[in-house]
Coordinates of C-alpha atoms in Angstrom, one line a residue:
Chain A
X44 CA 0.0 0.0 0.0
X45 CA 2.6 2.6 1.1
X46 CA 5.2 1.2 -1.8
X47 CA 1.9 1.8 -4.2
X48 CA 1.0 5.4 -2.7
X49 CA 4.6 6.2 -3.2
X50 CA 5.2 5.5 -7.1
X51 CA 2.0 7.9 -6.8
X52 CA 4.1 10.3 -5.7
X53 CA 7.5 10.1 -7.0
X54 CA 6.9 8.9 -10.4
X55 CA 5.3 11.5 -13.1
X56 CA 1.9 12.1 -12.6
X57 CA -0.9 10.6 -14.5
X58 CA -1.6 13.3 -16.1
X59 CA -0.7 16.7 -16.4
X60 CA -2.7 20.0 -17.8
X61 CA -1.2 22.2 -20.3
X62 CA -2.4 25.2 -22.5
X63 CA -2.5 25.0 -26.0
X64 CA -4.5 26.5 -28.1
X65 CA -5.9 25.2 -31.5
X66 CA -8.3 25.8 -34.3
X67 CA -11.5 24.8 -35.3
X68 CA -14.2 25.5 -37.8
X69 CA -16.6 28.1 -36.9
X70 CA -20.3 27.7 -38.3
X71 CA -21.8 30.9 -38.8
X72 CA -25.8 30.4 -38.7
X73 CA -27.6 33.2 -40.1
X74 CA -31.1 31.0 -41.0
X75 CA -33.0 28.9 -38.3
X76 CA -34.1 26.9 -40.6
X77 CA -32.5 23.3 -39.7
X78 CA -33.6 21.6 -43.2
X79 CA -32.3 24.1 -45.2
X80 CA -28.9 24.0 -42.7
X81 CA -28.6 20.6 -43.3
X82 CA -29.1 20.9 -47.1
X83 CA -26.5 23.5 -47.7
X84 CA -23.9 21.9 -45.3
X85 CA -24.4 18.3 -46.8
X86 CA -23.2 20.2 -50.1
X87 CA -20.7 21.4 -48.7
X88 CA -19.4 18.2 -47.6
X89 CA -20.3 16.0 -50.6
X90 CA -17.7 18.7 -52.1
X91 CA -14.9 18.1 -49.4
X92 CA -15.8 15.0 -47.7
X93 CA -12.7 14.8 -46.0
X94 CA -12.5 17.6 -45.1
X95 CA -15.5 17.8 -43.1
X96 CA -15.6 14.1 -42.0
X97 CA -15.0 13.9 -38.0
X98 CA -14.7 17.7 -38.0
X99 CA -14.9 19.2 -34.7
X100 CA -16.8 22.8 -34.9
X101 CA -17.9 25.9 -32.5
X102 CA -21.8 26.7 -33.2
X103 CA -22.1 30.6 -33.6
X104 CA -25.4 31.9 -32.8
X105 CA -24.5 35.6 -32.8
X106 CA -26.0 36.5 -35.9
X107 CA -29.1 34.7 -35.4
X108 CA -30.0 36.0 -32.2
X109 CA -28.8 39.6 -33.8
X110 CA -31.8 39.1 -36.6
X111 CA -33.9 37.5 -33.3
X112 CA -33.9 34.3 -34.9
X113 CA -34.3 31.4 -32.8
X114 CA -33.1 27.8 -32.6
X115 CA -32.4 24.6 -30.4
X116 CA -29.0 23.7 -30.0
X117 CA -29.8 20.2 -29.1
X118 CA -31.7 20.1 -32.6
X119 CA -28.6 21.7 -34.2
X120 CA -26.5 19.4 -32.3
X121 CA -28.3 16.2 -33.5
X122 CA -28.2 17.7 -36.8
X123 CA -24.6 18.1 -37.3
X124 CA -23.9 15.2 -35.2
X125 CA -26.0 13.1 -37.5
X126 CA -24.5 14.2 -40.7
X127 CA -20.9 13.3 -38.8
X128 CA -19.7 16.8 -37.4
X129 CA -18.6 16.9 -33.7
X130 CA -20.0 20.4 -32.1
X131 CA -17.1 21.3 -29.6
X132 CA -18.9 24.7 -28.6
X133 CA -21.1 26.9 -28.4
X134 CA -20.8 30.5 -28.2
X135 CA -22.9 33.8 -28.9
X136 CA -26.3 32.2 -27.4
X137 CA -28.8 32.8 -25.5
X138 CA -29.4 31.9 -22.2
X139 CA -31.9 29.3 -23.0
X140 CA -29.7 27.8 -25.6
X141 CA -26.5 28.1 -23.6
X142 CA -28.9 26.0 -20.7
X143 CA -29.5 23.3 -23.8
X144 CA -25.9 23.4 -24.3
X145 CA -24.7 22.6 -20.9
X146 CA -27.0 19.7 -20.9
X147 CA -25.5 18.5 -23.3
X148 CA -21.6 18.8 -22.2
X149 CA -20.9 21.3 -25.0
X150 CA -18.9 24.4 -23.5
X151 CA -20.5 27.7 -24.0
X152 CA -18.9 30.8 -25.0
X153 CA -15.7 29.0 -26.9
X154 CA -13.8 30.9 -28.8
X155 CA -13.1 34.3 -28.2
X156 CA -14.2 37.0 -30.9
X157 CA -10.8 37.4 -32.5
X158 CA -10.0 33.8 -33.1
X159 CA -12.9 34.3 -36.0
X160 CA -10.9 36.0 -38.3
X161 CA -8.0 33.6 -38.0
X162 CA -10.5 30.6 -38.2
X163 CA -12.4 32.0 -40.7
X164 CA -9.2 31.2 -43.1
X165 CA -7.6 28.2 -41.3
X166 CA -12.0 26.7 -42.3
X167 CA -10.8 26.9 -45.9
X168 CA -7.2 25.9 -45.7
X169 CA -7.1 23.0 -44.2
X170 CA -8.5 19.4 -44.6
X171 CA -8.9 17.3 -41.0
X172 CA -9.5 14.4 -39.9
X173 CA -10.5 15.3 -36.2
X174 CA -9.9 17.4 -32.6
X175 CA -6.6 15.3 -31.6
X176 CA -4.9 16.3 -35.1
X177 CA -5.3 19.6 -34.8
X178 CA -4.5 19.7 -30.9
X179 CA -1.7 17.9 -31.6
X180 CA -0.4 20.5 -34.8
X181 CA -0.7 23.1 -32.7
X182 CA 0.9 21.7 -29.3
X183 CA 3.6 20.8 -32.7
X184 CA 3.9 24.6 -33.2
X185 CA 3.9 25.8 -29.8
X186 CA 6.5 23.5 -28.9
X187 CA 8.6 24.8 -32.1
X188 CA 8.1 28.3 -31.3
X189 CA 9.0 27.8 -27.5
X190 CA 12.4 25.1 -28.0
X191 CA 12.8 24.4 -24.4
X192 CA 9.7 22.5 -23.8
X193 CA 10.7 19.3 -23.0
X194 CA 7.8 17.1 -23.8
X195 CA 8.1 16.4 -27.8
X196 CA 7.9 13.0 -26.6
X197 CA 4.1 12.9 -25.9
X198 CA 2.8 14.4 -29.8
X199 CA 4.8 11.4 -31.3
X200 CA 2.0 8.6 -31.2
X201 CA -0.4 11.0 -33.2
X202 CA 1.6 12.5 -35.7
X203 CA 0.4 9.9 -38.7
X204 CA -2.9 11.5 -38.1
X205 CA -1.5 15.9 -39.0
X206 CA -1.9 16.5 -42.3
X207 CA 0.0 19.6 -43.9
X208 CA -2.1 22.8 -44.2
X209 CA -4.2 22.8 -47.6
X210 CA -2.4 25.0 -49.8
X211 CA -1.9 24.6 -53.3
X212 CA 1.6 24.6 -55.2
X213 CA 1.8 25.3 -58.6
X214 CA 4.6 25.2 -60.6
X215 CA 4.0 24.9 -63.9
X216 CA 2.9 28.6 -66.3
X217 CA -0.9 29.0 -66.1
X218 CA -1.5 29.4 -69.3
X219 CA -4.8 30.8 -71.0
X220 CA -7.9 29.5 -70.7
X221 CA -6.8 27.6 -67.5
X222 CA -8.4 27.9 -64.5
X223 CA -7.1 27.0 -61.1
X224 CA -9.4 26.7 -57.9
X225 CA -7.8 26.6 -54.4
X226 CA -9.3 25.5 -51.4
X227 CA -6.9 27.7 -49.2
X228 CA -4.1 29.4 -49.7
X229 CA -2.8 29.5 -53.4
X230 CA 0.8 29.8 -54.5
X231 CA 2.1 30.2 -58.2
X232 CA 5.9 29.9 -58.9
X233 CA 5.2 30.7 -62.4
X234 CA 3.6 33.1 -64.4
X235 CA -0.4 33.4 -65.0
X236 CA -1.0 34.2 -68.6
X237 CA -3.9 36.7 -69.7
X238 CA -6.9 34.6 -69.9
X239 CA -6.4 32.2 -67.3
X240 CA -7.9 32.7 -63.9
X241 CA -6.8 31.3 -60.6
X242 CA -9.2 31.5 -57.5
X243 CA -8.5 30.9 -54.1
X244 CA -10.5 30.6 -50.7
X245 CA -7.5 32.0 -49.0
X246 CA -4.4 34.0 -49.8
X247 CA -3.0 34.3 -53.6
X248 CA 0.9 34.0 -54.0
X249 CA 2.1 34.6 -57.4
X250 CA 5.7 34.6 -58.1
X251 CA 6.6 35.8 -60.8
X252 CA 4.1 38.1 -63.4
X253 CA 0.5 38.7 -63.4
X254 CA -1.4 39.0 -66.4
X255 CA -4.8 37.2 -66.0
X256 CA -7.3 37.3 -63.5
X257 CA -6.7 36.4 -59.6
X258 CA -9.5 35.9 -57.5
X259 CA -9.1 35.5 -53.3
X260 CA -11.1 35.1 -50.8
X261 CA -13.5 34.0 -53.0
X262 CA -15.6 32.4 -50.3
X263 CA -16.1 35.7 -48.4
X264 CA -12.9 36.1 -46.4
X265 CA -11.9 39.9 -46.6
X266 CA -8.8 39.1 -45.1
X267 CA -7.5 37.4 -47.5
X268 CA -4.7 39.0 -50.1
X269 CA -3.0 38.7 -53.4
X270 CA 1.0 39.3 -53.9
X271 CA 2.6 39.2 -57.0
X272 CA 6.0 40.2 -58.1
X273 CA 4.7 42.3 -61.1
X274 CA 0.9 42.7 -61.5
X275 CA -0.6 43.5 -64.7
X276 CA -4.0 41.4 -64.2
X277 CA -6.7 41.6 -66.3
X278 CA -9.2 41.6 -62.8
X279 CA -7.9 41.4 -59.2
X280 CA -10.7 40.4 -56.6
X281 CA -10.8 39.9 -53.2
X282 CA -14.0 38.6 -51.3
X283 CA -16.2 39.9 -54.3
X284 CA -14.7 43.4 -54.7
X285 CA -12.9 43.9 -57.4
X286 CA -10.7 45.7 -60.2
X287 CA -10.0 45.6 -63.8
X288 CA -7.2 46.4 -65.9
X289 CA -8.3 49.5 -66.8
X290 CA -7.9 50.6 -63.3
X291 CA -4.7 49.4 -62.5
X292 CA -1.6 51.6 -63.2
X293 CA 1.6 50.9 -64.7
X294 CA 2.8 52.0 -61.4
X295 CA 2.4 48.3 -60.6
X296 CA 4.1 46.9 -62.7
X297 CA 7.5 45.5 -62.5
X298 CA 7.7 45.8 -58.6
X299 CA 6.6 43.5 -55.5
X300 CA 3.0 44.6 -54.8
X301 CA 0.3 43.3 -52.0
X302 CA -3.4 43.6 -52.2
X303 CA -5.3 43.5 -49.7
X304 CA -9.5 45.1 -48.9
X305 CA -10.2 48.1 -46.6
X306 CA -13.3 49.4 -46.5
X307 CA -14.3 47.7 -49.4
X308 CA -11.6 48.9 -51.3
X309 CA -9.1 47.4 -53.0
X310 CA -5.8 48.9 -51.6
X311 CA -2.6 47.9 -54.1
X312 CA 0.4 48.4 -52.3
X313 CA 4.1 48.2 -53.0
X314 CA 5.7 45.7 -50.7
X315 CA 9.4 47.3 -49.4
Chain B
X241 CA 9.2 3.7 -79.7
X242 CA 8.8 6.1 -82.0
X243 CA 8.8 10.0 -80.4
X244 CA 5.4 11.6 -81.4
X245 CA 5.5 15.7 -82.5
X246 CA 2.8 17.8 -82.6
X247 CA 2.8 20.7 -84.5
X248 CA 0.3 22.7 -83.4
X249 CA -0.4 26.5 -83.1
X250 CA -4.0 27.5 -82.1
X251 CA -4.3 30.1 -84.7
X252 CA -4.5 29.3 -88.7
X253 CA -2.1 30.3 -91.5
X254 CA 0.6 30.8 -89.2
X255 CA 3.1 28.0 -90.6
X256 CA 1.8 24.7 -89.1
X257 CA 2.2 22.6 -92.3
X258 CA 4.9 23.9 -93.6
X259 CA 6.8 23.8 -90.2
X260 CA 5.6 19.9 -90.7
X261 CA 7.0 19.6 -93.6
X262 CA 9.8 20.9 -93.3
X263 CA 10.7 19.0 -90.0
X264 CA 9.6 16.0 -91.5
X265 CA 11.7 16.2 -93.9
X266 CA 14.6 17.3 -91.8
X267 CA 14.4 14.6 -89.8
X268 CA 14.2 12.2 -92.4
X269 CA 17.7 13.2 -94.1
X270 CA 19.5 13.0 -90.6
X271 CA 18.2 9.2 -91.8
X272 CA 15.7 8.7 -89.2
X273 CA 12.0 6.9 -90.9
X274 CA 9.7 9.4 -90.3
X275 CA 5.9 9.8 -90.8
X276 CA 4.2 13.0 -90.8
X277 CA 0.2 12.8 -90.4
X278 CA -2.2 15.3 -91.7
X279 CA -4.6 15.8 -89.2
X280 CA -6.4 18.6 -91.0
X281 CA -9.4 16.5 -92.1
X282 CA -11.8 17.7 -94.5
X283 CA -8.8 20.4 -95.5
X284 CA -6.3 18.6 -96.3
X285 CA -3.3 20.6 -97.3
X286 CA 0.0 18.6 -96.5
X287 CA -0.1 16.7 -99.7
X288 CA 0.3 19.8 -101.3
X289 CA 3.2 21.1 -99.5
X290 CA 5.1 17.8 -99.6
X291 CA 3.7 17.5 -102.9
X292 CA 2.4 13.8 -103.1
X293 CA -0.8 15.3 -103.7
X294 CA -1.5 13.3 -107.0
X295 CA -0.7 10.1 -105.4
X296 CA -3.2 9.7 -102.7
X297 CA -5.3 7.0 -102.7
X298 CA -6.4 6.6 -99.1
X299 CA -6.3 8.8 -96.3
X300 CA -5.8 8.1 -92.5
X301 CA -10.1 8.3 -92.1
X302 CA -10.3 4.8 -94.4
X303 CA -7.3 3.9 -92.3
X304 CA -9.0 4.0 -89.0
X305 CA -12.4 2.9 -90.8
X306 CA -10.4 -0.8 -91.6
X307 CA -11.3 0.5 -94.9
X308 CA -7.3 0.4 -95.9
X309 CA -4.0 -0.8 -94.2
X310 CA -1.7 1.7 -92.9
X311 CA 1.2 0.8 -95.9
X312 CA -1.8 1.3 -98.5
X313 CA -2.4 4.7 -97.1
X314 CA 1.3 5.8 -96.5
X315 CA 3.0 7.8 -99.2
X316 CA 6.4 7.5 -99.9
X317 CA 8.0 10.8 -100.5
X318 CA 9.6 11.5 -103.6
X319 CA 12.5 13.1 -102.0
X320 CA 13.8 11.1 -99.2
X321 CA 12.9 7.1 -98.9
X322 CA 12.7 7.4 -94.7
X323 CA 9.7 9.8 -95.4
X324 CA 5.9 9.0 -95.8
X325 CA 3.1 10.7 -95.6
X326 CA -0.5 10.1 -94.6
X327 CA -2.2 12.7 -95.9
X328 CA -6.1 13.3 -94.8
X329 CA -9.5 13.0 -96.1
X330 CA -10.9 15.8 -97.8
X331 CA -14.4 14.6 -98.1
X332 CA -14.7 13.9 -94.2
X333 CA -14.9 16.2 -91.2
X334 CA -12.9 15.7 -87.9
X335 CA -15.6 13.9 -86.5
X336 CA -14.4 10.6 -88.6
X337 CA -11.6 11.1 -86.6
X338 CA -11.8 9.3 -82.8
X339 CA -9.2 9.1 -80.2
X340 CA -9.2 4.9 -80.0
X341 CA -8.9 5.1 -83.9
X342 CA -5.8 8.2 -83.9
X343 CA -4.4 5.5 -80.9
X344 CA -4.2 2.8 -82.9
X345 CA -2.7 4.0 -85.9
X346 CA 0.2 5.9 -83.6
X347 CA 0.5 2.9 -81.7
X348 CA 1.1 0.9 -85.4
X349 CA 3.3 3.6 -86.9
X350 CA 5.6 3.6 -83.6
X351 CA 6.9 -0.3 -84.5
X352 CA 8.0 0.8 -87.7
X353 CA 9.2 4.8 -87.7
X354 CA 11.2 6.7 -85.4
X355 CA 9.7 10.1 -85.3
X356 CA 5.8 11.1 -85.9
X357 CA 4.7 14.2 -87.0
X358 CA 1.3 15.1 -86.8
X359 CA 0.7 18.3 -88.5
X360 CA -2.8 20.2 -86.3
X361 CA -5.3 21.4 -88.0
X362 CA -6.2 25.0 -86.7
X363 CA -8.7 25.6 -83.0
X364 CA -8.7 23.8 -80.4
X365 CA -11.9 21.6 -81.3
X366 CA -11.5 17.9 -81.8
X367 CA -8.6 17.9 -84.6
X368 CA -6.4 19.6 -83.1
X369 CA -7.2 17.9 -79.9
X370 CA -6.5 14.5 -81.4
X371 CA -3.7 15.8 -83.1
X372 CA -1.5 17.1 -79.6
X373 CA -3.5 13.6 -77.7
X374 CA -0.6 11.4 -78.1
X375 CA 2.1 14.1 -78.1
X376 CA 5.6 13.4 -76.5
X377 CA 7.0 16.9 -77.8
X378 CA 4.9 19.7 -79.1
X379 CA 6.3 22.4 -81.6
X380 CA 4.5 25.4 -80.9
X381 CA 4.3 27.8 -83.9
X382 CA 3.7 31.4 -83.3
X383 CA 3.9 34.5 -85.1
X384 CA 5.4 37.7 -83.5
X385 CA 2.0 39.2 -83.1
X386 CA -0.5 39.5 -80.0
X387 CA -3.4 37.0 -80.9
X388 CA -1.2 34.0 -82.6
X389 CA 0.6 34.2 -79.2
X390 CA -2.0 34.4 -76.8
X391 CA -3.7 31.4 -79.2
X392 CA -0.1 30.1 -78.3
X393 CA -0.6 30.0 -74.5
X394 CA -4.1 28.8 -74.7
X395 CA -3.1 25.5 -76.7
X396 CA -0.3 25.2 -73.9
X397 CA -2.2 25.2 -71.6
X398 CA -4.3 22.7 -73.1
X399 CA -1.3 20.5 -73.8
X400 CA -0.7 20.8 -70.0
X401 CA -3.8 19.5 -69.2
X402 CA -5.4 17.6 -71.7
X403 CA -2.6 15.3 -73.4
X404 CA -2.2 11.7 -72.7
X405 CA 1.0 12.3 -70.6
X406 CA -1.1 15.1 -68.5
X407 CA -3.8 12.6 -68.0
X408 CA -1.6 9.8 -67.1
X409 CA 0.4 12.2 -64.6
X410 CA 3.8 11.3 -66.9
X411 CA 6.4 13.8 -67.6
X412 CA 4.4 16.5 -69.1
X413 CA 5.1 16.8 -73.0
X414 CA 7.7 19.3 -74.0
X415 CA 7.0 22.2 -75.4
X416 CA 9.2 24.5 -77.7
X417 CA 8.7 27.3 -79.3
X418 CA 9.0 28.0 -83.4
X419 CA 8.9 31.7 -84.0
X420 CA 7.9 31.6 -87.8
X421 CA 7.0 35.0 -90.2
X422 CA 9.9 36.9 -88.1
X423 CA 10.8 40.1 -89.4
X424 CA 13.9 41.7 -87.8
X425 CA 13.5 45.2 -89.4
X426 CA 9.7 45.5 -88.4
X427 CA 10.8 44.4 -85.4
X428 CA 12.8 47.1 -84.9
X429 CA 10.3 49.7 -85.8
X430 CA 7.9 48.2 -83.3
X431 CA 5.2 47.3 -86.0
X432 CA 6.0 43.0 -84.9
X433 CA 6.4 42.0 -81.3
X434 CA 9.9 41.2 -80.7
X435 CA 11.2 37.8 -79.5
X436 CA 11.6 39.0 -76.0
X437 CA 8.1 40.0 -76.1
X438 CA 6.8 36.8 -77.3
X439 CA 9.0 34.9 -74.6
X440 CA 7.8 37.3 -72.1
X441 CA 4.4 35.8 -72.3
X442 CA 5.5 32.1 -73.6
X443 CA 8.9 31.3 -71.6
X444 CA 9.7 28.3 -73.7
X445 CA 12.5 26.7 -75.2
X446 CA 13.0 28.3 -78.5
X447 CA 13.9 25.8 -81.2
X448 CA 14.4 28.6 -84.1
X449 CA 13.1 31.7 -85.7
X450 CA 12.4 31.3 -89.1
X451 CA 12.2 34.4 -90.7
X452 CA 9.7 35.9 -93.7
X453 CA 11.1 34.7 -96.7
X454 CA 9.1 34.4 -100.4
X455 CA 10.8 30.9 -100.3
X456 CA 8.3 29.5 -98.2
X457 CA 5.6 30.3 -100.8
X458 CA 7.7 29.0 -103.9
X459 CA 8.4 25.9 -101.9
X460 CA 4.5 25.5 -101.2
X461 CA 3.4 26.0 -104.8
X462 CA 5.7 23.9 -105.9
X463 CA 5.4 20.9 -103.6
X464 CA 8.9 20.8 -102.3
X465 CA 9.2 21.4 -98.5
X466 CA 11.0 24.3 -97.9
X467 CA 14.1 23.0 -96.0
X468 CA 15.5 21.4 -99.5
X469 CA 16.1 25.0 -100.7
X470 CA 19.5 25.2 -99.3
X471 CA 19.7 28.7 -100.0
X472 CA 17.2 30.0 -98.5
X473 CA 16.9 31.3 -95.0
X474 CA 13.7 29.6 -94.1
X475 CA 15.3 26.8 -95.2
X476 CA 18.5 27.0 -93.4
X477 CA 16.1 28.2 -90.3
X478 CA 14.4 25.0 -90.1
X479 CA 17.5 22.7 -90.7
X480 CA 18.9 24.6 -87.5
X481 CA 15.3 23.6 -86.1
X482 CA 15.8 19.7 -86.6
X483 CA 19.5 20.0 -85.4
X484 CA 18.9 21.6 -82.2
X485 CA 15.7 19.4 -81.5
X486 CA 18.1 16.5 -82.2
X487 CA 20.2 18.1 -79.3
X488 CA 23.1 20.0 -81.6
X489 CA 24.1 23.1 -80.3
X490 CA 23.6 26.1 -82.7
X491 CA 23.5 29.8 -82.4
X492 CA 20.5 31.7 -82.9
X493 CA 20.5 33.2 -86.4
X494 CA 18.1 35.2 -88.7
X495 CA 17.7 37.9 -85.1
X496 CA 19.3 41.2 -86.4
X497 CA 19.9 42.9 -83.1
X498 CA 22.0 39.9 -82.0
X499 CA 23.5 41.1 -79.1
X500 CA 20.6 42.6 -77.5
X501 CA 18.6 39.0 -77.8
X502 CA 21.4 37.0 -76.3
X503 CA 21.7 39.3 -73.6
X504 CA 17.9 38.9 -73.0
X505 CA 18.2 35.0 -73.3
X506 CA 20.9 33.8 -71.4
X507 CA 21.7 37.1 -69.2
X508 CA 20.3 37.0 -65.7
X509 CA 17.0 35.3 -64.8
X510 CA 13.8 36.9 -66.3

């Protein structure tokens, strides 16, 4: 008994509590109504099926109880748990839904408001298969940025599960008439050639010149951005705004240049 | 195995068939058997520039009917015994064309020859699709002005993505470029887009510029591929073609402002 209570003691503990932080999807409602939910996320997953299969995700009920919308969360729960999503949280209820919540062991209030943006573009970069990968990445990445933890030992048994972040390389000219659809981020080593068009979710890199169209954010992010070395683009767009040629200078051209939206506007920018 | 060209360009009248011709031909003398294939059906025109026109009897459409065998269909060339020809049908439209069919006959022709030409019809509809579908190398022929070369781009990009080898996820074919119609002196009063300019959108490897010479039309009248008239500088221009694809090492000729295109080629990275 003593010799037992001992190894308690002495030996490392059973378990031990560390912070970490780590991403997950973030589902915006804006309708309460579940059918129509459930329609337009089984799209969305019959498009990216691995992505979304096992996916952990933080309900978001701001913006329905903003329009004074109302909605169960143990029918929402049931919903996505059904169609194979794992609700983690809930946040931006009300107190009657944070109560439904509770009961059923989801958190309330995860996720605090400036994770959105950040989560907003890790939704569309990168394909998952479940909470313990992406806990483990990001334990991964705290470790790296602080060297002297000593635990990498404990990340090992789950690392076949991390995937890389979903961005697209391309390598190859896009030539015209070629279109290119990224999921996230999107990076071009070679040129784009007027009449193609390359579209990303997230970020556009593009190495070398610009001459066709490039299209970020595409799914809605405003944070997302195009670089280019020299931009001479037939349309640049981010999240829906856009500009043509004709409203691009030569002052452009032939230079490192960043786009990014403020106030709906398309700001082009030289990069130092 | 035989290596399979395409000669292909996007945009019409911009040197496709003579460019065939000429290469075919230009392989041929090096002594290696050679067919070039006129995939141009329903306007068939490479009889006429290799000048066999008068001895067709079938075409490749009866060849991939079963309608003929392949040596019934091939022509012999007059000029060089490693060369044959198998010219189109002018009564049929690409559709008698399909991709099993083209397969077949490329698969047959491989046994027996070393290099393939197959000379594109014009577009990017079925013909010329069928025509780049089997490619290993691709000769891409573009004039120095703004639509042939943006035509360029769009059948590389097609090449890129819809050959066999892009299908298959192979080593994707390789492209070179074959600036034809080049005039140095209009060039240099900015009324042709310049090499540099071309290359600016294109980036390939550049197998030759063949300059605008009135050789190329006597040769076509008269039936004789262009690269037997010695003299001539189109003809010179595509023998330096066939050498450097065959991996010789030649300078750049027919450019006027010499200097300034080397710098631009091998200076510095674009």
């Amino acid at each position: 008994m003593s010799t037992a209570s001992q190894k308690m003691t002495t030996s490392s503990s059973v378990l031990e509590f560390k912070s970490s932080t780590f991403f997950s999807p973030i589902l915006i409602l804006y309708s309460n109504d579940l059918a129509a939910i459930e329609q337009s996320l089984q799209d969305k997953i019959n498009r990216a099926p691995d992505f979304f299969r096992n996916s952990p995700l933080i309900i978001d009920l701001r913006e329905l109880n903003k329009s004074g919308l109302d909605i169960s969360v143990i029918e929402v729960t049931g919903m996505l748990r059904k169609i194979g999503m794992f609700p983690i949280g809930v946040r931006g209820g009300n107190e009657q839904q944070n109560k439904q919540a509770h009961k059923l062991s989801i958190p309330v209030d995860a996720g605090r408001e400036n994770d959105s943006v950040i989560a907003a573009s890790i939704t569309a970069s990168r394909k998952e298969s479940g909470a313990r990968a992406l806990e483990q990445r990001f334990a991964e990445q705290s470790e790296s940025s602080n060297p002297s933890s000593p635990s990498a030992g404990h990340v090992e048994p789950v690392s076949t599960l991390a995937e890389p972040i979903r961005s697209m390389l391309i390598t190859q000219p896009v030539r015209s008439g070629q279109r290119i659809y990224a999921r996230g981020d999107l990076i071009v080593m070679s040129q784009v050639s007027a009449g193609a068009e390359i579209m990303a979710e997230g970020n556009i890199h593009v190495y070398n010149t610009l001459r066709g169209r490039a299209l970020a954010g595409v799914q809605g992010n405003t944070a997302a951005r195009i670089f280019c070395m020299d931009l001479q683009a037939e349309l640049i767009s981010i999240s829906g705004d856009y500009k043509t040629s004709e409203h691009l200078t030569e002052q452009t051209q032939k230079k490192p240049v960043q786009v990014y939206l403020q106030d709906h506007a398309l700001i082009i920018k030289e990069i130092a | 195995m035989a290596r399979i060209i395409v000669v292909t360009s996007g945009k019409g009248g911009v040197g496709k068939t003579t460019t065939s011709a000429a290469i075919a031909m230009g392989l041929a003398k090096r002594g290696h058997k050679t067919a070039v294939i006129d995939f141009d059906v329903g306007l068939r025109n490479l009889d006429l520039i290799m000048g066999c026109e008068r001895r067709v009897v079938y075409d490749f459409v009866n060849v991939i009917n079963g309608e003929a065998s392949l040596n019934q269909a091939l022509i012999r060339d007059k000029n060089c015994n490693l060369l044959y020809i198998l010219p189109a049908s002018q009564t049929r439209d690409k559709d008698a064309l399909t991709l099993e069919g083209v397969g077949r006959i490329l698969e047959e022709l491989s046994k027996d020859f070393q290099y393939i030409v197959c000379d594109s019809p014009a577009g990017i509809e079925k013909g010329a699709y069928l025509a780049l579908y089997y490619a290993d190398d691709a000769f891409v022929v573009t004039n120095p002005e703004v639509s042939s070369v943006r035509d360029s781009d769009r059948m590389l990009g097609i090449l890129a993505s819809k050959s066999r080898r892009a299908e298959r996820n192979e080593e994707p074919v390789k492209e070179y470029l074959l600036l034809t119609r080049y005039d140095p002196s209009r060039v240099k009063s900015g009324e042709m887009l310049g090499l540099d300019d071309v290359q600016d959108i294109l980036s390939l490897q550049l197998l030759g510029i063949i300059p605008e010479s009135k050789s190329v039309l006597t040769a076509s009248n008269s039936g004789i591929p262009v690269i037997l008239d010695e003299k001539s500088e189109a003809g010179q221009a595509y023998e330096d073609v066939v050498a450097r694809y065959l991996g010789e090492d030649r300078p750049h000729r027919f450019i006027e402002d010499k200097k300034g295109f080397f710098r631009k080629l091998f200076g510095g990275k674009s």
